Backbone as a ProteinNet text record, in pm:
[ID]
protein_1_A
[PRIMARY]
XXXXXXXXXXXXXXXXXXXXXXXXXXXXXXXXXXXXXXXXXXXXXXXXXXXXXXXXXXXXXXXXXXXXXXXXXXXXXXXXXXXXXXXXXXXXXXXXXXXXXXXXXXXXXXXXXXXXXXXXXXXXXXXXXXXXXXXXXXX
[TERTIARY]
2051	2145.4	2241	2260.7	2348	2460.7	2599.7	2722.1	2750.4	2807.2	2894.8	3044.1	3086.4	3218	3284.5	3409.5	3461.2	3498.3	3502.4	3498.8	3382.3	3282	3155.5	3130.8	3181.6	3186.2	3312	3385.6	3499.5	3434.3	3362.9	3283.2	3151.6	3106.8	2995	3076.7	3167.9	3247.4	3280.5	3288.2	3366.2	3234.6	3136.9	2981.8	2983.6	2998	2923.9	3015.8	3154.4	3293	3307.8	3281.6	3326.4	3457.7	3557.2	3687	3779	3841.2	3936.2	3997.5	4023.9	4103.3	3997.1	3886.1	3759.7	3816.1	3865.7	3841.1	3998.8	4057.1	4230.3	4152.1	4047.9	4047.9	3954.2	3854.8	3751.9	3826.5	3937.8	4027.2	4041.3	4049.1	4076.4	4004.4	3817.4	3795.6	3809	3840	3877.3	4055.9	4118.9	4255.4	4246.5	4175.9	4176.2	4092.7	4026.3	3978.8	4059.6	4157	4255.9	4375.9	4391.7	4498.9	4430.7	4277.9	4244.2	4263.4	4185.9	4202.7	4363.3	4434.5	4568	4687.1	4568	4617.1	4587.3	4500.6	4438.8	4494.6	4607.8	4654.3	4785.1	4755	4856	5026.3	5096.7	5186	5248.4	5175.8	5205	5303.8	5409.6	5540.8	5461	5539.3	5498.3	5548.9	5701.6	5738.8	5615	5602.7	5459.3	5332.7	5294.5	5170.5	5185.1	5256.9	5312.9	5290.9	5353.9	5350.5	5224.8	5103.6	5012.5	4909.8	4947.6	4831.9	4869.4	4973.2	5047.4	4950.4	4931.9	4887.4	4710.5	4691.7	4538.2	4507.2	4579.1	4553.8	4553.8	4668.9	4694	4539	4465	4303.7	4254.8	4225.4	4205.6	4229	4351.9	4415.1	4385.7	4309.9	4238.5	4375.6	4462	4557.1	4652.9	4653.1	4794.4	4810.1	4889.5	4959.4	4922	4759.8	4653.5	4565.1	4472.6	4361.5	4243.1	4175.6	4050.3	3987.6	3936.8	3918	3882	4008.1	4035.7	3992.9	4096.9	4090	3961.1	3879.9	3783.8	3856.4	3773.4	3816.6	3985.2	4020.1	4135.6	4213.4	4197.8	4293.7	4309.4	4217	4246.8	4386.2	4429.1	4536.4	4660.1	4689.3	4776.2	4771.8	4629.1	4613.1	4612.1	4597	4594.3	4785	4835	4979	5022.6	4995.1	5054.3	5007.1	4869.7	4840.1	4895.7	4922.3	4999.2	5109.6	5187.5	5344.7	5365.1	5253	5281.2	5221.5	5120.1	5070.2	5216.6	5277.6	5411.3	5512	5551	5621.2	5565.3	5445.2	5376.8	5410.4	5379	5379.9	5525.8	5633.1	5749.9	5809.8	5758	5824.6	5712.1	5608.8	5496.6	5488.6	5497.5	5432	5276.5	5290.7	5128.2	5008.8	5038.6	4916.1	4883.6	4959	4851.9	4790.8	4793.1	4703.8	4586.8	4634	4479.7	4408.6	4415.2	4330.3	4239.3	4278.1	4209.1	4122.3	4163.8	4117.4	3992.6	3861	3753.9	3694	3745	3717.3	3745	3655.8	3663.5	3813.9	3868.6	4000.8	4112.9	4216.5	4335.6	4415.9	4435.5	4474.5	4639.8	4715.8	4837.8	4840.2	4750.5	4731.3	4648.1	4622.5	4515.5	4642.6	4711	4825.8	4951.4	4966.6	5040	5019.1	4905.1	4794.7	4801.4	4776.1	4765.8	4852.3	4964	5109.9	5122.6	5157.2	5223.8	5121.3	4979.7	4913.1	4940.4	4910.6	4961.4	5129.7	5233.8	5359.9	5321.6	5286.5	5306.7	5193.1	5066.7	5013.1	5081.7	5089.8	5200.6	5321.2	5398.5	5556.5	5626.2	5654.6	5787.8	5694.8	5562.8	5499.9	5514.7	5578.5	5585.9	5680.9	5754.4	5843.7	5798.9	5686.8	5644.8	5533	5450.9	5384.8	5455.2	5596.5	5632.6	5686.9	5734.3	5785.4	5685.2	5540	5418.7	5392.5	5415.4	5400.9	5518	5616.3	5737.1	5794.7	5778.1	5822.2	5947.6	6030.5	6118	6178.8	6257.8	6340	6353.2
10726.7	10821.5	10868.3	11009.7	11043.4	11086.8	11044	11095.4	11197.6	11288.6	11389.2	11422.7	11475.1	11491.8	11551.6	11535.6	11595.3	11723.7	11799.3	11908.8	11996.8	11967.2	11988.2	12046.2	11949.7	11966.3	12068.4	12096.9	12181.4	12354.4	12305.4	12460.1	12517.6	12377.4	12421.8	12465.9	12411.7	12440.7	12608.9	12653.4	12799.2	12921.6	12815	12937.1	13032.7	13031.5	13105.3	13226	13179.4	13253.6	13404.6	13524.2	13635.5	13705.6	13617.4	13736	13780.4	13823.4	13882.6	13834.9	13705.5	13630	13521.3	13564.9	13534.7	13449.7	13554.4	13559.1	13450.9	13476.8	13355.5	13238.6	13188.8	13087.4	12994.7	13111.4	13006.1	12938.2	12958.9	12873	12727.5	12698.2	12556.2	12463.7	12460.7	12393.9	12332.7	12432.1	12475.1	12412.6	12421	12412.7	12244.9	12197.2	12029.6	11980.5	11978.8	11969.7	11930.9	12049.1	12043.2	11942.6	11946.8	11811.5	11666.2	11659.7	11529.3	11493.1	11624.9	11595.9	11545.9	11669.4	11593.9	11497.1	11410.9	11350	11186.2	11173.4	11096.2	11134.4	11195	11242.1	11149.9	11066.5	10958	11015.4	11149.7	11163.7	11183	11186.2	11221.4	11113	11121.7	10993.3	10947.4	10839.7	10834.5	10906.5	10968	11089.2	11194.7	11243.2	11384.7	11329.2	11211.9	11101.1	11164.7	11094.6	11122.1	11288.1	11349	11455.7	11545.8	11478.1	11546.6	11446.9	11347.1	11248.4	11335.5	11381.9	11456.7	11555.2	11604.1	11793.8	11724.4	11648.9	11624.4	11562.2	11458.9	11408.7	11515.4	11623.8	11721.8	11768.5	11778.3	11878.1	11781.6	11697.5	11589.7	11541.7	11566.1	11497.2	11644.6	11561.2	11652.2	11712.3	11639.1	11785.7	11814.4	11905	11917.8	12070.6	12111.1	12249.8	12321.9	12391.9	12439.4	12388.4	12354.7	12254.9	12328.1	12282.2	12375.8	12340.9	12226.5	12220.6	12353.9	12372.2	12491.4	12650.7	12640.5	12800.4	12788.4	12714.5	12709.1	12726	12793.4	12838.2	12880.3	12962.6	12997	12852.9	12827.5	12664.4	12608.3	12642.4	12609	12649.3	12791.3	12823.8	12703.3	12681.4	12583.3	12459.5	12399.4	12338.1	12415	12536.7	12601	12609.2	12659.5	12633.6	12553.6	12420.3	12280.5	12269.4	12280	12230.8	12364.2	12460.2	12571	12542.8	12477.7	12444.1	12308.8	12253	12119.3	12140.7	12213.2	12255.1	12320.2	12412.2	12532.1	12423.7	12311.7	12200.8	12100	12096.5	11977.3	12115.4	12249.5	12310.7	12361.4	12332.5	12357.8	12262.3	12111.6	11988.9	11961	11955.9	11954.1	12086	12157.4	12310.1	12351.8	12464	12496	12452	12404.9	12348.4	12203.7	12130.4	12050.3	12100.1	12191.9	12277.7	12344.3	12387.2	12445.2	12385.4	12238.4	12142	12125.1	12105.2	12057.1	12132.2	12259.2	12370	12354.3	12374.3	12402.9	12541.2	12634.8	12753.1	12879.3	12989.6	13106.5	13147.3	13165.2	13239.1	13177.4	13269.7	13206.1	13160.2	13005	12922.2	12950.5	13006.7	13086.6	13177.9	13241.7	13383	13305.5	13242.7	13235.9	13149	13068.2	12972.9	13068.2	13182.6	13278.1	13333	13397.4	13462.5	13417.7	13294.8	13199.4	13154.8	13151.3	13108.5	13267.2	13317.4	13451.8	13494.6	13476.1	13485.6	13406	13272.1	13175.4	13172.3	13231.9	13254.2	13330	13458.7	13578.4	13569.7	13473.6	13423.7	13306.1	13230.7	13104.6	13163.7	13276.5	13283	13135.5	13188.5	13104.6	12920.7	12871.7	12752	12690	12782.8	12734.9	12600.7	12594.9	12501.9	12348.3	12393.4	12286.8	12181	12307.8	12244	12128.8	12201.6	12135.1	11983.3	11982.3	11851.3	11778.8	11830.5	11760	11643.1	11692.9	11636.2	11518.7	11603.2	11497.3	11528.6	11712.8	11722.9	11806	11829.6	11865.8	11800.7	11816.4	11685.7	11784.2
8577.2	8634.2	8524.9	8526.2	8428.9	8497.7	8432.7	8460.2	8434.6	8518.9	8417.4	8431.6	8314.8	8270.4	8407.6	8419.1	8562.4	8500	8371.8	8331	8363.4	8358.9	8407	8523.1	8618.2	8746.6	8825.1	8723.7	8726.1	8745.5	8614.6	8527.1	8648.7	8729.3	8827.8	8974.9	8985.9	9099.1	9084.1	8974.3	8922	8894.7	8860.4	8766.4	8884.9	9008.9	9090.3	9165.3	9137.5	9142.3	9102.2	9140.3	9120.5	9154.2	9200.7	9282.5	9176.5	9260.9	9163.9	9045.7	9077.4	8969.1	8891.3	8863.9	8797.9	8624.1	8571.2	8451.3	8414	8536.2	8488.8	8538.9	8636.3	8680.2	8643.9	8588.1	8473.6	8345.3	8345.2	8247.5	8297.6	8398.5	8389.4	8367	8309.8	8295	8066.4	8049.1	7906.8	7908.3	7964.4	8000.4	8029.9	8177.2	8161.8	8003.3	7972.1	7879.8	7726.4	7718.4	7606.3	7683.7	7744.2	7812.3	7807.4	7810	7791	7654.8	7548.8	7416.8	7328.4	7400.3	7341	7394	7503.9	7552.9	7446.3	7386.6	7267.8	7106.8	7145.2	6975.7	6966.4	6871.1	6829.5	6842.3	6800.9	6783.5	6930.1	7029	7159.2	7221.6	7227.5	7274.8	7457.2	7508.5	7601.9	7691	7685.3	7811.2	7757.3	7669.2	7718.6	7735.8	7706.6	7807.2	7949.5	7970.1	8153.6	8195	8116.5	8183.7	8191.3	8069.8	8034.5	8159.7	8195.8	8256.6	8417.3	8401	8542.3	8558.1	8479.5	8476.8	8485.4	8441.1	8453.3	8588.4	8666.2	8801.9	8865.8	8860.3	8932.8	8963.5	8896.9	8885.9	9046.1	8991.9	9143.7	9264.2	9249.2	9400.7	9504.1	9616.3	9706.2	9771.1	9830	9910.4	9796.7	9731.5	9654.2	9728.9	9635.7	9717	9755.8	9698.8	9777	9715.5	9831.8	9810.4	9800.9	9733.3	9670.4	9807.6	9866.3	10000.3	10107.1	10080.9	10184.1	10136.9	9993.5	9968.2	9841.8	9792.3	9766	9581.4	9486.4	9362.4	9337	9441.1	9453.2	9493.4	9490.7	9502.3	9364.4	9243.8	9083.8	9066.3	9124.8	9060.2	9023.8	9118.2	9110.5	8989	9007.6	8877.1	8751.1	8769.2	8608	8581.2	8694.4	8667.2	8567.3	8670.4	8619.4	8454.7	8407.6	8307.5	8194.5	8211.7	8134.8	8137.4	8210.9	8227.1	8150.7	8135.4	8059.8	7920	7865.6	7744.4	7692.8	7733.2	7702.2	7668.1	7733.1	7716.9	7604.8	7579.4	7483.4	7322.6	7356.2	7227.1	7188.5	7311	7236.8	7155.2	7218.2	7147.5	6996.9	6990.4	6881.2	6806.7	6872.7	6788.8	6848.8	6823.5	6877	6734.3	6715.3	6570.1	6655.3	6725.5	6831	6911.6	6947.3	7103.3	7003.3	6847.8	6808.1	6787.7	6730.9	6633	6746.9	6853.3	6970	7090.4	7007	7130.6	7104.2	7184.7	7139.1	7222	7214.9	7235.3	7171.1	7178.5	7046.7	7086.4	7237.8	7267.3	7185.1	7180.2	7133.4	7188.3	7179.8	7263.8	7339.6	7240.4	7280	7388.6	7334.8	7430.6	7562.2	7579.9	7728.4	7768	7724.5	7783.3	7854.9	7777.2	7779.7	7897	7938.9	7967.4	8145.7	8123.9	8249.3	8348.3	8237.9	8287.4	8354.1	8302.7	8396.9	8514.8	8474.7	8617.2	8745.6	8695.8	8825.8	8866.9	8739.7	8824.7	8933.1	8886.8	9028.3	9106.1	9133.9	9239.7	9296.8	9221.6	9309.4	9371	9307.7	9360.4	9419.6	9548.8	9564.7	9599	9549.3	9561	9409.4	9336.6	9175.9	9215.7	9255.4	9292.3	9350	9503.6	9549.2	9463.3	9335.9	9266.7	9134	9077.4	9033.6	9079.8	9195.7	9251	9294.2	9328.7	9367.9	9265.9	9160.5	9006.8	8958.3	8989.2	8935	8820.4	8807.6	8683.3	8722.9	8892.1	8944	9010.6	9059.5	9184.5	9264.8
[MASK]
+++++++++++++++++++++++++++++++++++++++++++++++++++++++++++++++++++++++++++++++++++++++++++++++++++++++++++++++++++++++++++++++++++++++++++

């Protein structure tokens, strides 16, 4: 029996996805991915551990703020949030030269973080909030 990566299973959950928000939401399996990687980079303190192990459970936990469950692909958004809100936080305290070493994709890792973040603000609106406290990175 072969395992596979829960990135994998991210990327098969998404292959078959055409809507509107296609091209922001095939990011998250590229997006968890770079949160596992620089989640294994020695200079990483243990407060951005936490917050990066945050943004990666987030992908998993079946009810979070919208549950893929329900709204199917469109339920990533939320996880793409979280893990853009914690990458933006890991590259203001490090610099973005940890998010490149680790990227393994042709895009520019700035620009799709960039990119992502402002998409899932103005689809999340006023749930930006509930996602952050889901996490624990709000009170």
């Amino acid at each position: 029996m072969e395992f596979k990566d829960f990135s994998d299973t991210l990327r098969e959950n998404l292959d078959s996805f055409e809507g509107e928000y296609a091209p922001f939401i095939d990011c998250g399996p590229n997006l968890f991915n770079l949160l596992c990687d620089i989640l294994s980079n020695e200079i990483i303190n243990a407060e951005y551990r936490l917050k990066i192990s945050a943004a990666i459970a987030y992908y998993v936990v079946p009810d979070d703020v919208i549950p893929e469950e329900i709204y199917g692909p469109y339920g990533y958004i939320d996880d793409i949030f979280i893990s853009v809100y914690v990458l933006r936080m890991v590259a203001e305290e490090y610099g973005y030269e940890i998010l490149y070493s680790a990227w393994k994709n042709e895009h520019d890792v700035k620009k799709v973080i960039d990119e992502c973040y402002n998409n899932s603000l103005e689809l999340l609106g006023d749930k930006v909030y509930s996602v952050l406290v889901y996490v624990g990175l709000m009170d």
